[in-house]
GROMACS .gro file of C-alpha atoms in nm:
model
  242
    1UNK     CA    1  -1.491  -2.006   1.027
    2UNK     CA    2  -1.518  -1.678   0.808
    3UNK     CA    3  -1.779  -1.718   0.524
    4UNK     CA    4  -1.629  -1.557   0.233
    5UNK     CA    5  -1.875  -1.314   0.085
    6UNK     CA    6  -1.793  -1.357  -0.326
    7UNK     CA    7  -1.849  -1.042  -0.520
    8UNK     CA    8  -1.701  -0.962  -0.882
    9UNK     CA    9  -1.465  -0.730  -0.869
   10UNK     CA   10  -1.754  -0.459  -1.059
   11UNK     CA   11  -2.041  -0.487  -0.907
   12UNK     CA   12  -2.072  -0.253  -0.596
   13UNK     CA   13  -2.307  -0.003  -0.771
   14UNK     CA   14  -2.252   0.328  -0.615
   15UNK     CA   15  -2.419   0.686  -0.668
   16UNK     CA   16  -2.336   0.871  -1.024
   17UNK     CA   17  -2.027   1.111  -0.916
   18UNK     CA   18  -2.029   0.976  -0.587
   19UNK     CA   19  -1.624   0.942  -0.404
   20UNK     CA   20  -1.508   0.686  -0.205
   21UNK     CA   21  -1.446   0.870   0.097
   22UNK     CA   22  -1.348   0.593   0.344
   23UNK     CA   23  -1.227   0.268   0.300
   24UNK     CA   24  -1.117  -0.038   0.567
   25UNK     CA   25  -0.982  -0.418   0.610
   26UNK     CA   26  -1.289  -0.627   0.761
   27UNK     CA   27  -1.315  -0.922   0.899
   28UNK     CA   28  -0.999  -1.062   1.036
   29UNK     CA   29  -0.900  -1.384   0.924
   30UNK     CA   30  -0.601  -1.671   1.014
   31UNK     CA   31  -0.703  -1.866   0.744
   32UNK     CA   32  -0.357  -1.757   0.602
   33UNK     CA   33  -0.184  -1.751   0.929
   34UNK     CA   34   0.141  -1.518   0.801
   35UNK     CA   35   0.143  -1.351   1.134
   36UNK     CA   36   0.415  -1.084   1.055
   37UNK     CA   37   0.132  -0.800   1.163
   38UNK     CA   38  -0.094  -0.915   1.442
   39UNK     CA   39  -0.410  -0.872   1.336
   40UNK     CA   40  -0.331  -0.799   1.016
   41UNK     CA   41  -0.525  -1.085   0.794
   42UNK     CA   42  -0.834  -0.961   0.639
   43UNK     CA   43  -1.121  -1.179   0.474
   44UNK     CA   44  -1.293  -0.828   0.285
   45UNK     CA   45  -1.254  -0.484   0.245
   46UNK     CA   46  -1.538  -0.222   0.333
   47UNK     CA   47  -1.609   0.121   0.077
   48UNK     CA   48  -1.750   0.422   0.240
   49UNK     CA   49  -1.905   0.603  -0.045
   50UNK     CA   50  -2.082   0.955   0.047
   51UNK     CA   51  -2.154   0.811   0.373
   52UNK     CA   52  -2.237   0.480   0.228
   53UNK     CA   53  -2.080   0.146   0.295
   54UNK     CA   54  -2.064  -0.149   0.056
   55UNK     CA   55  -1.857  -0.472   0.133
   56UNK     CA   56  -1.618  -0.619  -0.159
   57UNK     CA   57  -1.397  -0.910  -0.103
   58UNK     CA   58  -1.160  -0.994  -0.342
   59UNK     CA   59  -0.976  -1.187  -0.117
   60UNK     CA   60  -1.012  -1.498  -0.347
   61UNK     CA   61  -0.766  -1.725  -0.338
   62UNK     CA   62  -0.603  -1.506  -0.077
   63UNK     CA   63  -0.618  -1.194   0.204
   64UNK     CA   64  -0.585  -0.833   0.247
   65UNK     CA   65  -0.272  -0.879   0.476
   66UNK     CA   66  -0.210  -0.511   0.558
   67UNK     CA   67  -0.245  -0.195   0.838
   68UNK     CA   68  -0.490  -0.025   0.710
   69UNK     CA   69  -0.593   0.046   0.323
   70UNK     CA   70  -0.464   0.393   0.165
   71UNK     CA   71  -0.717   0.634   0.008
   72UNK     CA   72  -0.465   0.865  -0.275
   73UNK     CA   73  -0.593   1.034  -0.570
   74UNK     CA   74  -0.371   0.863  -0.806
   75UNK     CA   75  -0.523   0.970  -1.112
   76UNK     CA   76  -0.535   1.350  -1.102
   77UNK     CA   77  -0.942   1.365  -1.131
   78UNK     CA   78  -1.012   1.537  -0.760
   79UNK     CA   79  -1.162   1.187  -0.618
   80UNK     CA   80  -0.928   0.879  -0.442
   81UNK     CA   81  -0.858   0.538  -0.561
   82UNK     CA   82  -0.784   0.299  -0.262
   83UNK     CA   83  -0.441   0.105  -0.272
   84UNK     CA   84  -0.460  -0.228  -0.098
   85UNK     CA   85  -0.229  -0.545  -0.044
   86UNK     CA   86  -0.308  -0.859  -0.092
   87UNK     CA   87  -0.139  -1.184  -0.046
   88UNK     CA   88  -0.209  -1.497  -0.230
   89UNK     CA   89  -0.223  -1.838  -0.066
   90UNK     CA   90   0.035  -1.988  -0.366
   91UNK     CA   91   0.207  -1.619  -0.475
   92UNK     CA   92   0.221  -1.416  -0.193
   93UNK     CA   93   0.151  -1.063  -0.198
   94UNK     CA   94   0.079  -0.780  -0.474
   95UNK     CA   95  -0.029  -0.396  -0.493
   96UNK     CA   96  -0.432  -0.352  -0.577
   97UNK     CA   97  -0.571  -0.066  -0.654
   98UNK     CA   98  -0.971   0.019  -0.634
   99UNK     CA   99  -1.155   0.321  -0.811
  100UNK     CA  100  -1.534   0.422  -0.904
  101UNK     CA  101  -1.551   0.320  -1.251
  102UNK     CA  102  -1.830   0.391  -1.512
  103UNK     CA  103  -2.091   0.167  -1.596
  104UNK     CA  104  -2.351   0.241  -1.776
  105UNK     CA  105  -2.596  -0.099  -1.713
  106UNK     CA  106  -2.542  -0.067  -1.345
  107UNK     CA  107  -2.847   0.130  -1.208
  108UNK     CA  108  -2.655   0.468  -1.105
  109UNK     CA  109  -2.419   0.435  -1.365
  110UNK     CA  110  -2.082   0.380  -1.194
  111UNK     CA  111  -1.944   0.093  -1.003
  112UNK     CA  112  -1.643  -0.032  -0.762
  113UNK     CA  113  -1.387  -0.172  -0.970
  114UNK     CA  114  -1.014  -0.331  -0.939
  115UNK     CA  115  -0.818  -0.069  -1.187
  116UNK     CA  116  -0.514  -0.246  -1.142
  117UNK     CA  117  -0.266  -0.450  -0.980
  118UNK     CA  118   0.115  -0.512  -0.932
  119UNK     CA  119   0.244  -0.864  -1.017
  120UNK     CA  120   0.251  -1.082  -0.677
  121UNK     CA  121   0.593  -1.164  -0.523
  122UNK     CA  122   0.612  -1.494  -0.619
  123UNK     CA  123   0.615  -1.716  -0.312
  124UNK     CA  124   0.371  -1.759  -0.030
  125UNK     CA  125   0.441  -1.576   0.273
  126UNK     CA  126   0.642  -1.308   0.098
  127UNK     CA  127   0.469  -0.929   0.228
  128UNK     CA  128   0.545  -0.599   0.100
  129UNK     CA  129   0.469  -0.296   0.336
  130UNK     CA  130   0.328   0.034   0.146
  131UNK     CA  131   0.570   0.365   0.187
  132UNK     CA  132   0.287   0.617   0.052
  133UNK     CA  133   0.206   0.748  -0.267
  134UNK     CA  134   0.272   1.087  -0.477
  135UNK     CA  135   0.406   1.259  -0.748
  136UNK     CA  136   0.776   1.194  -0.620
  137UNK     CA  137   0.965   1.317  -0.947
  138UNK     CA  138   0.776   1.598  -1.055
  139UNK     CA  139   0.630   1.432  -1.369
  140UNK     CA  140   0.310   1.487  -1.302
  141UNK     CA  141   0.225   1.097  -1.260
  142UNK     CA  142   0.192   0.945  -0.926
  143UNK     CA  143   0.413   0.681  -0.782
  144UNK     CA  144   0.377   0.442  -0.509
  145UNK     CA  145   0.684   0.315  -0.322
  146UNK     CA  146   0.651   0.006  -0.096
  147UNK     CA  147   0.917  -0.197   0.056
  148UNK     CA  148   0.982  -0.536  -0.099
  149UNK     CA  149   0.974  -0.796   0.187
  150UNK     CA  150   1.118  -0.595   0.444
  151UNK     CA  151   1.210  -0.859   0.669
  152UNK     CA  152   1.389  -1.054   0.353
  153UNK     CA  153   1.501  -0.843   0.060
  154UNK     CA  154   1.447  -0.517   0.178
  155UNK     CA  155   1.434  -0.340  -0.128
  156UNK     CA  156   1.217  -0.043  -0.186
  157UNK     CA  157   1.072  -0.030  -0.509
  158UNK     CA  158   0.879   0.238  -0.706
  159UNK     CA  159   0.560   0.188  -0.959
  160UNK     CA  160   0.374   0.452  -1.142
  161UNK     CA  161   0.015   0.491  -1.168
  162UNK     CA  162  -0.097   0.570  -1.535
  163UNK     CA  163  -0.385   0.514  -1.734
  164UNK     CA  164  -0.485   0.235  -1.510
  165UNK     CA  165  -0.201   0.095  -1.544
  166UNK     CA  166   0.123   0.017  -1.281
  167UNK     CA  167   0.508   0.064  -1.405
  168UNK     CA  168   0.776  -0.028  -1.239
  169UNK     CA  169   1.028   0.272  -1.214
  170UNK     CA  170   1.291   0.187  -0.984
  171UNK     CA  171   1.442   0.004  -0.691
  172UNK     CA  172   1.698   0.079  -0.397
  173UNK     CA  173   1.781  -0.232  -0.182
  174UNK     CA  174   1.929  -0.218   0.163
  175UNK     CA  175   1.613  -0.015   0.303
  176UNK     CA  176   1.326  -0.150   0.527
  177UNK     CA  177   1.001  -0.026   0.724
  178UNK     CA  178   0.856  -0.309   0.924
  179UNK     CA  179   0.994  -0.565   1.153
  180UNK     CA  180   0.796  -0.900   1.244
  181UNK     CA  181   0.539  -0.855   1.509
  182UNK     CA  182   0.503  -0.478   1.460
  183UNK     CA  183   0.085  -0.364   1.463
  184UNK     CA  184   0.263  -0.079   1.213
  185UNK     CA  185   0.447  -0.002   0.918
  186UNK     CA  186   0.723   0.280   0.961
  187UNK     CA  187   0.791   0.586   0.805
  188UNK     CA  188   0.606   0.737   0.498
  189UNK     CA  189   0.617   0.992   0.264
  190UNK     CA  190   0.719   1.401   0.382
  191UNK     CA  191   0.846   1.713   0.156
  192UNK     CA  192   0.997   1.961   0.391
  193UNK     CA  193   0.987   2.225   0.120
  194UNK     CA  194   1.239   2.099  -0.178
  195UNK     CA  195   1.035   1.746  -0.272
  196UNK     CA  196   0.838   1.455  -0.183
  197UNK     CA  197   1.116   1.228   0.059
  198UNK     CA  198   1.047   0.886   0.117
  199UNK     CA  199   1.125   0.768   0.464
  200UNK     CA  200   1.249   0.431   0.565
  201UNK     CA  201   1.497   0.287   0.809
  202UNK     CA  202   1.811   0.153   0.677
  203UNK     CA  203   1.862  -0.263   0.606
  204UNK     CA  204   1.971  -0.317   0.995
  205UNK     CA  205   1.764  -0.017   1.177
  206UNK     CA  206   2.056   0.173   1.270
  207UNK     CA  207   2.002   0.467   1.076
  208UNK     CA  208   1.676   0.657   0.917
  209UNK     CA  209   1.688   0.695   0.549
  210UNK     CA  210   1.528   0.987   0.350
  211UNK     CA  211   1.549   0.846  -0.065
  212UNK     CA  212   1.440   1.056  -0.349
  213UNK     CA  213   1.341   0.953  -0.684
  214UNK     CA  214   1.540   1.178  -0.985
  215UNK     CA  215   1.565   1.140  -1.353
  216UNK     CA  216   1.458   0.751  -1.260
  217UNK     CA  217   1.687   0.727  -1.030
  218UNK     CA  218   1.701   0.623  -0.627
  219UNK     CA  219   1.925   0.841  -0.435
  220UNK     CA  220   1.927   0.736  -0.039
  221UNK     CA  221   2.087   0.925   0.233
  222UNK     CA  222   2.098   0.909   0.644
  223UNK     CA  223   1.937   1.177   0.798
  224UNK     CA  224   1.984   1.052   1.167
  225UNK     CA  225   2.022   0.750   1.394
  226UNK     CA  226   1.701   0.516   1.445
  227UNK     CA  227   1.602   0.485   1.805
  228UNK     CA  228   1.220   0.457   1.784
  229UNK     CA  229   0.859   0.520   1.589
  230UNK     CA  230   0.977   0.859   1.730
  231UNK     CA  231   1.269   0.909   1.503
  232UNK     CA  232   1.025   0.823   1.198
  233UNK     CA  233   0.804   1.087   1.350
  234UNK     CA  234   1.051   1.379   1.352
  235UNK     CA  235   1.170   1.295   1.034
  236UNK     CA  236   0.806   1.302   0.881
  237UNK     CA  237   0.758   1.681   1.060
  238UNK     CA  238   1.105   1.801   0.908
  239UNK     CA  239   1.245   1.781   1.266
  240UNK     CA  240   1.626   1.712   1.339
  241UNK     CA  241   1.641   1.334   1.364
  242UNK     CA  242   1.844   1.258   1.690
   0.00000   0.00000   0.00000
């Protein structure tokens, strides 16, 4: 049975100006028993900081049901926040996003802290599968894009990370990344020289999809048939799709 370790969500001290430079899903878990990524249930989640490691779980009332967690530096200060999902026993799952926060009565003066997170989907055993994250309109603000269960709605959606804060900017259904029983999520995030390109497959896998986000706006297009993780690939190096 996994023993839940229970640790506030601020108090992994870490060294003054120290980054998070790795981060990782520990100990697996079917005390949720989704099952849509084997393997993919996770009791805690493991900071590398400077070469040290501290264990948080926030997986209270829930898991980190997910590939693997994404270090992005969403804030524009030079050091990564870690984006996480979880999913909720009752509410299924929801965006979370870790940084090194200050904190002055800790003894070295900054902590691990949750800096935000997305409302969860609503209904147990309802996933979302992370796209990537970056500045995808030329704003200046990062976004992350994730698709809304992609076995269900298939909807990609957008949120922007500001001020600590996540904002839904927009959403394109009829686009998906993951099918059930994949160890992966599809696709990702690629600028072959004119802007950040999300790619996804489209609702029934017959076609990749590169989408870009202008003026608020999702604007989807097929850039080649789907055939494999190798048609993702060529599409993320700027190769024909074929």
């Amino acid at each position: 049975m996994i023993r839940y370790l229970v640790l506030a969500a601020s108090v992994l001290a870490a060294p003054a100006n120290a980054d998070i430079t790795a981060a990782r899903y520990v100990l697996p878990t079917d005390v949720y028993g989704h099952g849509v990524v084997p393997g993919g249930e996770y009791a805690g989640l493991e900071f590398e900081i400077d070469g040290r490691r501290l264990l948080a779980t926030a997986a209270i009332g829930g898991v980190y049901e997910d590939t693997a967690p994404r270090l992005v530096d969403l804030d524009g200060d030079g050091a990564p926040e870690v984006i996480t999902v979880i999913s909720y026993f009752d509410t299924g799952a929801a965006i979370r996003i870790w940084g090194e926060v200050a904190q002055p009565d800790a003894p070295d003066g900054t902590t691990i802290a949750l800096v935000a997170e997305s409302p969860a989907i609503g209904t147990r055993f309802r996933w979302l599968a992370v796209i990537g994250a970056a500045d995808l309109d030329g704003d200046g603000a990062v976004e992350i894009a994730y698709i809304d269960r992609p076995h269900l709605a298939r909807t990609l959606r957008v949120l922007r990370y500001a001020k600590g804060r996540l904002t839904p900017v927009a959403d394109l259904p009829g686009l998906t990344n993951h099918r059930i029983g994949e160890a992966d999520i599809g696709g990702g995030i690629r600028d072959c020289g004119q802007g950040p390109e999300m790619i996804t497959a489209n609702a029934d896998w017959t076609q990749v999809m590169a989408t870009r986000l202008s003026d608020g706006q999702l604007q989807t297009r097929a850039i080649g048939p789907h055939r494999d993780r190798s048609s993702f690939a060529a599409a993320l190096a700027c190769d024909v799709v074929n």
